[in-house]
C-alpha positions in Angstrom: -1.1 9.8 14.5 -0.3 13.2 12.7 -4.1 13.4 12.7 -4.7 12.9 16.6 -1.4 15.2 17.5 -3.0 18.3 15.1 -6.4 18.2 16.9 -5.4 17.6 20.2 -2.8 20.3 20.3 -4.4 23.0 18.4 -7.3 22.4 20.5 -5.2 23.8 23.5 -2.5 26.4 22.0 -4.7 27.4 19.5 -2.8 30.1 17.1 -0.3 30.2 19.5 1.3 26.6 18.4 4.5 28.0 16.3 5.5 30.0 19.3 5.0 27.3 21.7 6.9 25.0 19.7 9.4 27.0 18.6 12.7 25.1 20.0 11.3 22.4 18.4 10.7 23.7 14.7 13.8 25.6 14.5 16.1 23.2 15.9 19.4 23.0 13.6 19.5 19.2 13.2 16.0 18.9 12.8 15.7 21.2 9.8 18.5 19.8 8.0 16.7 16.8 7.8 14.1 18.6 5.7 16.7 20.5 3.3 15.7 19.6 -0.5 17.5 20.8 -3.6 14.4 23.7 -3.7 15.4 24.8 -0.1 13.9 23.5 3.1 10.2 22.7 3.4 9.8 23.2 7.1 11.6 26.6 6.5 9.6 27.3 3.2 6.3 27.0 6.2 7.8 28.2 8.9 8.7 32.0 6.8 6.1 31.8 4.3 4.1 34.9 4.8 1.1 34.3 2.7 0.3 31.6 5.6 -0.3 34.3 8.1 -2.6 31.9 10.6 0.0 30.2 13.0 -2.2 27.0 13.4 -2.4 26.7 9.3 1.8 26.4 10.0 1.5 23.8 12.7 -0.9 21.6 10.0 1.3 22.4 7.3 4.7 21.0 9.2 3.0 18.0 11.1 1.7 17.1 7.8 5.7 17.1 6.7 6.8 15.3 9.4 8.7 12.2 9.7 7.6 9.6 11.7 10.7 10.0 14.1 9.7 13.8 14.6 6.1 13.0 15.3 7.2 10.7 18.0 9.7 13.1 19.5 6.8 15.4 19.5 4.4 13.3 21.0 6.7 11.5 23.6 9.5 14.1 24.5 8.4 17.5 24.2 7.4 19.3 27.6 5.0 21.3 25.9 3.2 18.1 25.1 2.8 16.5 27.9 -0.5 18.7 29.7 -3.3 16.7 30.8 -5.8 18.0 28.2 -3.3 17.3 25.2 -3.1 13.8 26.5 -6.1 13.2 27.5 -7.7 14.3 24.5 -4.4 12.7 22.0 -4.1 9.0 23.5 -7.2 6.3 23.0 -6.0 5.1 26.7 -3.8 7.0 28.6 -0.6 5.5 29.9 0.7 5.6 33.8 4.0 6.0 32.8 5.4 7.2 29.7 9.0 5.0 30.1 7.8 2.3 27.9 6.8 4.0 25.1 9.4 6.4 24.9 11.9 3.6 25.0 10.1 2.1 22.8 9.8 4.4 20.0 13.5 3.3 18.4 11.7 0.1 17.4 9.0 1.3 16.0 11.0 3.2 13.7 13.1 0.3 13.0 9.9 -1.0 12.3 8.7 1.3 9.5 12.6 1.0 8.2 12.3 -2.2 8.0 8.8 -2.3 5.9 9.9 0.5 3.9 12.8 -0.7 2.8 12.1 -4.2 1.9 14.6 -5.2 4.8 12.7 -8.9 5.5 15.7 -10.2 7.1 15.6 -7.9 10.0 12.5 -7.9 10.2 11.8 -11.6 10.4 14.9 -11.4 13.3 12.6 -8.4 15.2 9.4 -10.0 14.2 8.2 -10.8 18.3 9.8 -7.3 19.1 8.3 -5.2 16.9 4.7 -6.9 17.2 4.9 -5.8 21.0 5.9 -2.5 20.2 3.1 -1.9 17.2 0.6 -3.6 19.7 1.0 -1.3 22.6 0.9 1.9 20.7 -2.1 0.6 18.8 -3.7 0.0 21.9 -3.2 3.6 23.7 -3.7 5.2 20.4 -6.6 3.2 20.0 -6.2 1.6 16.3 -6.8 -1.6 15.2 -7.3 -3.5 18.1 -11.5 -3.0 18.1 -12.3 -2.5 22.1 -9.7 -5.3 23.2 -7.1 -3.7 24.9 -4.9 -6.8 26.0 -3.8 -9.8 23.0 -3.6 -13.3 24.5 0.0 -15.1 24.0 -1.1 -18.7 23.5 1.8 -21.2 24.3 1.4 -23.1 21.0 0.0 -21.4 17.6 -3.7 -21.5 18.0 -6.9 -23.1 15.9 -9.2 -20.2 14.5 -12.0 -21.7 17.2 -9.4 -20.9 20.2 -8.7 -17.4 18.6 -12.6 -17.0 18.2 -13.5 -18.6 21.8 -11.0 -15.6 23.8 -12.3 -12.5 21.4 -16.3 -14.2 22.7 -15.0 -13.6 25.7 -14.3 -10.0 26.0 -16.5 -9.2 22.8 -19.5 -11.4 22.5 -21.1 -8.9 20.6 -19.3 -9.7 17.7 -20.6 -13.4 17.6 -23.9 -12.7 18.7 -25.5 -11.1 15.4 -28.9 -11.2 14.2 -29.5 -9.6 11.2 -33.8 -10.2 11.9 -32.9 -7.7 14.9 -30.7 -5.6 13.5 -31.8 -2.3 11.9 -28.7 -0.9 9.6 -27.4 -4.3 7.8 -24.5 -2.1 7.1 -23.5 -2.1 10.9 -24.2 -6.2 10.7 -21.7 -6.8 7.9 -19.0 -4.5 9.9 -19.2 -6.5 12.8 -18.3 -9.7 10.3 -15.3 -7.5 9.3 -14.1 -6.4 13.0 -14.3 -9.9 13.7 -12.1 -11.1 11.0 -9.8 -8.1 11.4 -9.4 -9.2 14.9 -8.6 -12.8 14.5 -5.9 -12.1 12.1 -4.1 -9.7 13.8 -4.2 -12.0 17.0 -2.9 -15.3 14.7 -0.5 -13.2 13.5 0.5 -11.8 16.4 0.5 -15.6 18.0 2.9 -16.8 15.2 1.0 -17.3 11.9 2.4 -16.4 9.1 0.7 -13.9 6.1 0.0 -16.8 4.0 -1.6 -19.2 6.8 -4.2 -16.7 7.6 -7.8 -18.1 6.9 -10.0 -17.6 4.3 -13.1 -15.0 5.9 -15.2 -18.0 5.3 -13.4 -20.1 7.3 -13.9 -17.8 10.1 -17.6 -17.0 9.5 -18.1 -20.4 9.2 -15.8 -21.6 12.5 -18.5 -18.6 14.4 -21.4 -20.1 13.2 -20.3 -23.4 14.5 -19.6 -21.9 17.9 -22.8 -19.9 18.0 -24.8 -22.4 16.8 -23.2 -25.4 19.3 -26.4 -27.8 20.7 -23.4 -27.8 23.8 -24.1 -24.0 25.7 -20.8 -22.6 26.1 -20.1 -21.4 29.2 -18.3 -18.5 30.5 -14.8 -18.6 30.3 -11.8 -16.8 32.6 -9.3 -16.4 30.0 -7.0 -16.3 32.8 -7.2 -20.3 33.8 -7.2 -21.9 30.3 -3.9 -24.1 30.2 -3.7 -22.8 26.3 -3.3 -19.2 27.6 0.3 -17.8 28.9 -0.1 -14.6 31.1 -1.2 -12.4 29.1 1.7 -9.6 28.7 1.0 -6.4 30.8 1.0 -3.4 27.8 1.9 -0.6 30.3 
């Protein structure tokens, strides 16, 4: 995220960035969250006059940042929100911003939670903060490999019924053939998007760390569906009695 909100705003400010920013950096209650027994480290940037470039600054302090401060950033600041910062910052775009930016208090609880070893919240948040991880994976465009919408299957589902809904919106990742395929290394990353993917959407469907398959199992559970003497035909996700409606992500 610090990453994607360096590039896409210095693409449009330029060396301009501190000054734009400005309210922002030298706010009173943000900085004292960065005082230090040395001093303050977004001060020790912000003045540091052997840093004369404003844009080296801006990398410096978003490098810094917490996480709540990136999202304030990202989500509340005016100067944020033009079309060629967000266009150029978010994987997929949202309509409206209301969900995210009431959204971003859980995320932090999130990272809280994970950070400090806090299971018990966590495990009382778990549903919660999957949502809230899963949309902002899927308009920053991490983890979720070209699926921009998890099923939420009434009952925890078998690794076939996980594999049988990514086939249907990425058949690609079943349908290798390493006799046609030219860079082996881009056949063995499909095996890992695949397994990546079928995790997160057990885990998001209930499964716990530890009842994860083994990437065998899964390989082996993709064979058996590409390999089936019974053709397979085309699913709509939407009509299967396992599925639920799938939750809108908006």
């Amino acid at each position: 995220m610090k990453r994607m909100l360096i590039s896409s705003v210095l693409a449009y400010y330029k060396d301009d960035v501190i000054n734009i920013f400005e309210k922002f950096f030298y706010n009173k209650e943000r900085l004292i969250k960065y005082n230090n027994p040395t001093g303050n480290s977004f001060l020790a940037i912000l003045k540091n006059p052997q840093i004369s470039k404003s844009s080296q600054k801006f990398i410096r302090l978003v490098n810094i940042m917490f996480l709540s401060d990136v999202l304030f950033i990202v989500l509340c600041c005016e100067q944020f929100r033009k079309a060629e910062i967000v266009n150029n910052f978010y994987f997929k775009v949202p309509d409206k911003f209301g969900k995210l930016i009431s959204s971003r208090q859980k995320l932090l609880n999130l990272r809280n939670d994970i950070a400090h070893y806090n299971f018990k919240d966590f495990e009382k948040c778990r549903q919660e903060y999957l949502d809230v991880l899963l949309m902002f994976e899927i308009h920053m465009g991490h983890n979720v490999k070209g699926i921009l919408e998890f099923p939420k299957f009434k009952d925890k589902p078998s690794i076939k019924t996980i594999l049988l809904f990514i086939k249907s919106l990425r058949p690609d990742l079943l349908d290798i053939d390493p006799n046609k395929d030219d860079e082996m290394e881009y056949f063995y990353n499909k095996h890992r998007v695949l397994m990546d993917l079928c995790d997160d959407i057990a885990l998001y469907n209930g499964y716990e760390p530890k009842e994860l398959p083994s990437p065998w199992t899964i390989l082996r559970q993709m064979y058996s569906i590409k390999h089936d003497s019974k053709p397979i035909k085309e699913i709509d996700i939407y009509s299967l009695p396992l599925f639920c409606n799938l939750k809108n992500t908006e």
